[in-house]
């Protein structure tokens, strides 16, 4: 391509020969064609590298190979190599709808105040699908950042169902933390905070494979859960320093409380060791006492506070044992 593409799609991959072709093919058949695909091969040892050789003849595809360094390094390398005005990340074991780019980029081209578009998605299992359509709306970056921290919904946190102006990364020096698992928790809120406005689309345009991927799923269940929970707690701490306003201090206090309850609930369900229950119960009770006047403290958390403060937290334990059965 002689002219820089409008969109750069960054695809980190590692040992993903089974799904990679399906992913790339879904990108090459987009109805919107002004894009480049940057595949960052993060030290694959299977047939991934050989498979990528067959795509190199396509002028829309650029392949970068590097020693295995983790998904954050791969994403950062893709950002450095990108030439587009807009950035999208796609995981190499997933795929997208033919109009993925067309529907995501249209609002960005029509309204210079919109910096990020977000689409719905589907979780693909062996025998069923889970649909995640979104509520169509346009909100400010500040409002979206508060929602991110207070609600912590996957469609906000995860980067792969979004199209962002590259200037958000460049102008605010936003990079993925090296060596960090669940790196989206520590990065996407920064993009939201930098954005003027964010538009949510109802359309389910991204298909998330709930199958094995060496990129993000190479831990045992307990290890994965602990990494996820630690990232939630770390996010609340880092967001306070990054956002650094009195209002966001209150928001981050609630985000920290939510992280504490995530540890508590996962110890109840047995996803992590039981010793985390008492440790985070004490933290949660103290934080809830300190935040009684916090305007962002929800009625649900006020109820949880009462249940958690019962002798040995018995009421909370019983209540969550019932309500968490489906998790």
JSON list of N, CA, C and O in Angstrom, two decimals, residues 1 10 18-19 30 47 69 120 123 135 154 165 172 190 196 208 212 229 268 283 289 310 312:
[
{"chain": "A", "resi": 1, "resn": "UNK", "atom": "N", "xyz": [0.84, -1.19, 0.00]},
{"chain": "A", "resi": 1, "resn": "UNK", "atom": "CA", "xyz": [0.00, 0.00, 0.00]},
{"chain": "A", "resi": 1, "resn": "UNK", "atom": "C", "xyz": [0.88, 1.24, 0.00]},
{"chain": "A", "resi": 1, "resn": "UNK", "atom": "O", "xyz": [1.81, 1.36, 0.80]},
{"chain": "A", "resi": 10, "resn": "UNK", "atom": "N", "xyz": [-4.42, -4.98, 15.09]},
{"chain": "A", "resi": 10, "resn": "UNK", "atom": "CA", "xyz": [-3.27, -5.65, 15.71]},
{"chain": "A", "resi": 10, "resn": "UNK", "atom": "C", "xyz": [-3.70, -7.00, 16.25]},
{"chain": "A", "resi": 10, "resn": "UNK", "atom": "O", "xyz": [-4.64, -7.09, 17.05]},
{"chain": "A", "resi": 18, "resn": "UNK", "atom": "N", "xyz": [-4.40, -23.51, 15.23]},
{"chain": "A", "resi": 18, "resn": "UNK", "atom": "CA", "xyz": [-5.74, -24.07, 15.03]},
{"chain": "A", "resi": 18, "resn": "UNK", "atom": "C", "xyz": [-6.77, -23.02, 14.63]},
{"chain": "A", "resi": 18, "resn": "UNK", "atom": "O", "xyz": [-7.66, -23.29, 13.81]},
{"chain": "A", "resi": 19, "resn": "UNK", "atom": "N", "xyz": [-6.66, -21.82, 15.18]},
{"chain": "A", "resi": 19, "resn": "UNK", "atom": "CA", "xyz": [-7.70, -20.80, 14.97]},
{"chain": "A", "resi": 19, "resn": "UNK", "atom": "C", "xyz": [-7.24, -19.59, 14.17]},
{"chain": "A", "resi": 19, "resn": "UNK", "atom": "O", "xyz": [-8.06, -18.78, 13.75]},
{"chain": "A", "resi": 30, "resn": "UNK", "atom": "N", "xyz": [-13.56, -8.10, 5.24]},
{"chain": "A", "resi": 30, "resn": "UNK", "atom": "CA", "xyz": [-14.31, -6.96, 5.76]},
{"chain": "A", "resi": 30, "resn": "UNK", "atom": "C", "xyz": [-14.94, -6.14, 4.64]},
{"chain": "A", "resi": 30, "resn": "UNK", "atom": "O", "xyz": [-14.36, -5.97, 3.56]},
{"chain": "A", "resi": 47, "resn": "UNK", "atom": "N", "xyz": [3.00, -24.57, 14.29]},
{"chain": "A", "resi": 47, "resn": "UNK", "atom": "CA", "xyz": [2.98, -24.26, 12.87]},
{"chain": "A", "resi": 47, "resn": "UNK", "atom": "C", "xyz": [2.47, -22.84, 12.56]},
{"chain": "A", "resi": 47, "resn": "UNK", "atom": "O", "xyz": [2.22, -22.51, 11.41]},
{"chain": "A", "resi": 69, "resn": "UNK", "atom": "N", "xyz": [7.47, -12.97, 24.52]},
{"chain": "A", "resi": 69, "resn": "UNK", "atom": "CA", "xyz": [7.60, -11.89, 25.50]},
{"chain": "A", "resi": 69, "resn": "UNK", "atom": "C", "xyz": [6.30, -11.56, 26.20]},
{"chain": "A", "resi": 69, "resn": "UNK", "atom": "O", "xyz": [6.27, -10.70, 27.07]},
{"chain": "A", "resi": 120, "resn": "UNK", "atom": "N", "xyz": [-21.16, -4.91, 20.58]},
{"chain": "A", "resi": 120, "resn": "UNK", "atom": "CA", "xyz": [-21.52, -6.10, 21.31]},
{"chain": "A", "resi": 120, "resn": "UNK", "atom": "C", "xyz": [-20.72, -7.30, 20.82]},
{"chain": "A", "resi": 120, "resn": "UNK", "atom": "O", "xyz": [-20.00, -7.22, 19.82]},
{"chain": "A", "resi": 123, "resn": "UNK", "atom": "N", "xyz": [-20.03, -14.88, 23.06]},
{"chain": "A", "resi": 123, "resn": "UNK", "atom": "CA", "xyz": [-19.11, -15.89, 23.58]},
{"chain": "A", "resi": 123, "resn": "UNK", "atom": "C", "xyz": [-19.45, -17.21, 22.91]},
{"chain": "A", "resi": 123, "resn": "UNK", "atom": "O", "xyz": [-20.58, -17.68, 22.97]},
{"chain": "A", "resi": 135, "resn": "UNK", "atom": "N", "xyz": [-26.40, -1.57, 24.89]},
{"chain": "A", "resi": 135, "resn": "UNK", "atom": "CA", "xyz": [-27.38, -0.49, 24.83]},
{"chain": "A", "resi": 135, "resn": "UNK", "atom": "C", "xyz": [-26.81, 0.64, 23.99]},
{"chain": "A", "resi": 135, "resn": "UNK", "atom": "O", "xyz": [-25.81, 1.25, 24.38]},
{"chain": "A", "resi": 154, "resn": "UNK", "atom": "N", "xyz": [-17.42, -6.59, 31.38]},
{"chain": "A", "resi": 154, "resn": "UNK", "atom": "CA", "xyz": [-16.43, -7.07, 30.41]},
{"chain": "A", "resi": 154, "resn": "UNK", "atom": "C", "xyz": [-16.44, -6.27, 29.12]},
{"chain": "A", "resi": 154, "resn": "UNK", "atom": "O", "xyz": [-15.38, -6.02, 28.54]},
{"chain": "A", "resi": 165, "resn": "UNK", "atom": "N", "xyz": [-9.22, 5.91, 18.34]},
{"chain": "A", "resi": 165, "resn": "UNK", "atom": "CA", "xyz": [-8.28, 6.80, 17.66]},
{"chain": "A", "resi": 165, "resn": "UNK", "atom": "C", "xyz": [-6.88, 6.53, 18.20]},
{"chain": "A", "resi": 165, "resn": "UNK", "atom": "O", "xyz": [-6.66, 6.47, 19.42]},
{"chain": "A", "resi": 172, "resn": "UNK", "atom": "N", "xyz": [-1.26, 10.32, 25.03]},
{"chain": "A", "resi": 172, "resn": "UNK", "atom": "CA", "xyz": [-1.31, 10.10, 26.48]},
{"chain": "A", "resi": 172, "resn": "UNK", "atom": "C", "xyz": [-0.35, 8.99, 26.93]},
{"chain": "A", "resi": 172, "resn": "UNK", "atom": "O", "xyz": [-0.43, 8.55, 28.09]},
{"chain": "A", "resi": 190, "resn": "UNK", "atom": "N", "xyz": [-7.80, 4.07, 30.97]},
{"chain": "A", "resi": 190, "resn": "UNK", "atom": "CA", "xyz": [-7.00, 5.24, 30.59]},
{"chain": "A", "resi": 190, "resn": "UNK", "atom": "C", "xyz": [-7.44, 5.78, 29.23]},
{"chain": "A", "resi": 190, "resn": "UNK", "atom": "O", "xyz": [-7.48, 7.00, 29.01]},
{"chain": "A", "resi": 196, "resn": "UNK", "atom": "N", "xyz": [-13.01, 12.00, 24.43]},
{"chain": "A", "resi": 196, "resn": "UNK", "atom": "CA", "xyz": [-14.07, 13.00, 24.60]},
{"chain": "A", "resi": 196, "resn": "UNK", "atom": "C", "xyz": [-15.42, 12.29, 24.73]},
{"chain": "A", "resi": 196, "resn": "UNK", "atom": "O", "xyz": [-16.15, 12.51, 25.69]},
{"chain": "A", "resi": 208, "resn": "UNK", "atom": "N", "xyz": [-16.01, -14.20, 20.49]},
{"chain": "A", "resi": 208, "resn": "UNK", "atom": "CA", "xyz": [-14.98, -14.56, 21.45]},
{"chain": "A", "resi": 208, "resn": "UNK", "atom": "C", "xyz": [-15.02, -16.06, 21.70]},
{"chain": "A", "resi": 208, "resn": "UNK", "atom": "O", "xyz": [-15.97, -16.59, 22.26]},
{"chain": "A", "resi": 212, "resn": "UNK", "atom": "N", "xyz": [-9.37, -22.97, 24.48]},
{"chain": "A", "resi": 212, "resn": "UNK", "atom": "CA", "xyz": [-8.00, -22.77, 24.94]},
{"chain": "A", "resi": 212, "resn": "UNK", "atom": "C", "xyz": [-7.24, -21.82, 24.03]},
{"chain": "A", "resi": 212, "resn": "UNK", "atom": "O", "xyz": [-7.30, -21.89, 22.82]},
{"chain": "A", "resi": 229, "resn": "UNK", "atom": "N", "xyz": [-8.21, -11.43, 40.05]},
{"chain": "A", "resi": 229, "resn": "UNK", "atom": "CA", "xyz": [-8.59, -10.69, 41.23]},
{"chain": "A", "resi": 229, "resn": "UNK", "atom": "C", "xyz": [-7.52, -9.67, 41.63]},
{"chain": "A", "resi": 229, "resn": "UNK", "atom": "O", "xyz": [-7.82, -8.54, 42.03]},
{"chain": "A", "resi": 268, "resn": "UNK", "atom": "N", "xyz": [-15.52, -18.18, 48.73]},
{"chain": "A", "resi": 268, "resn": "UNK", "atom": "CA", "xyz": [-16.75, -18.90, 49.08]},
{"chain": "A", "resi": 268, "resn": "UNK", "atom": "C", "xyz": [-17.04, -19.99, 48.05]},
{"chain": "A", "resi": 268, "resn": "UNK", "atom": "O", "xyz": [-17.43, -21.11, 48.40]},
{"chain": "A", "resi": 283, "resn": "UNK", "atom": "N", "xyz": [-10.63, -6.35, 55.30]},
{"chain": "A", "resi": 283, "resn": "UNK", "atom": "CA", "xyz": [-10.39, -5.19, 54.45]},
{"chain": "A", "resi": 283, "resn": "UNK", "atom": "C", "xyz": [-11.70, -4.56, 54.01]},
{"chain": "A", "resi": 283, "resn": "UNK", "atom": "O", "xyz": [-11.85, -3.33, 53.99]},
{"chain": "A", "resi": 289, "resn": "UNK", "atom": "N", "xyz": [-16.84, 0.90, 56.25]},
{"chain": "A", "resi": 289, "resn": "UNK", "atom": "CA", "xyz": [-17.03, 1.86, 57.34]},
{"chain": "A", "resi": 289, "resn": "UNK", "atom": "C", "xyz": [-16.54, 3.24, 56.93]},
{"chain": "A", "resi": 289, "resn": "UNK", "atom": "O", "xyz": [-17.17, 4.26, 57.23]},
{"chain": "A", "resi": 310, "resn": "UNK", "atom": "N", "xyz": [-22.21, -9.48, 60.22]},
{"chain": "A", "resi": 310, "resn": "UNK", "atom": "CA", "xyz": [-22.84, -10.45, 61.14]},
{"chain": "A", "resi": 310, "resn": "UNK", "atom": "C", "xyz": [-21.75, -11.34, 61.74]},
{"chain": "A", "resi": 310, "resn": "UNK", "atom": "O", "xyz": [-20.64, -11.43, 61.21]},
{"chain": "A", "resi": 312, "resn": "UNK", "atom": "N", "xyz": [-19.06, -13.77, 62.42]},
{"chain": "A", "resi": 312, "resn": "UNK", "atom": "CA", "xyz": [-18.30, -14.64, 61.51]},
{"chain": "A", "resi": 312, "resn": "UNK", "atom": "C", "xyz": [-18.79, -14.51, 60.05]},
{"chain": "A", "resi": 312, "resn": "UNK", "atom": "O", "xyz": [-18.55, -15.40, 59.24]}
]
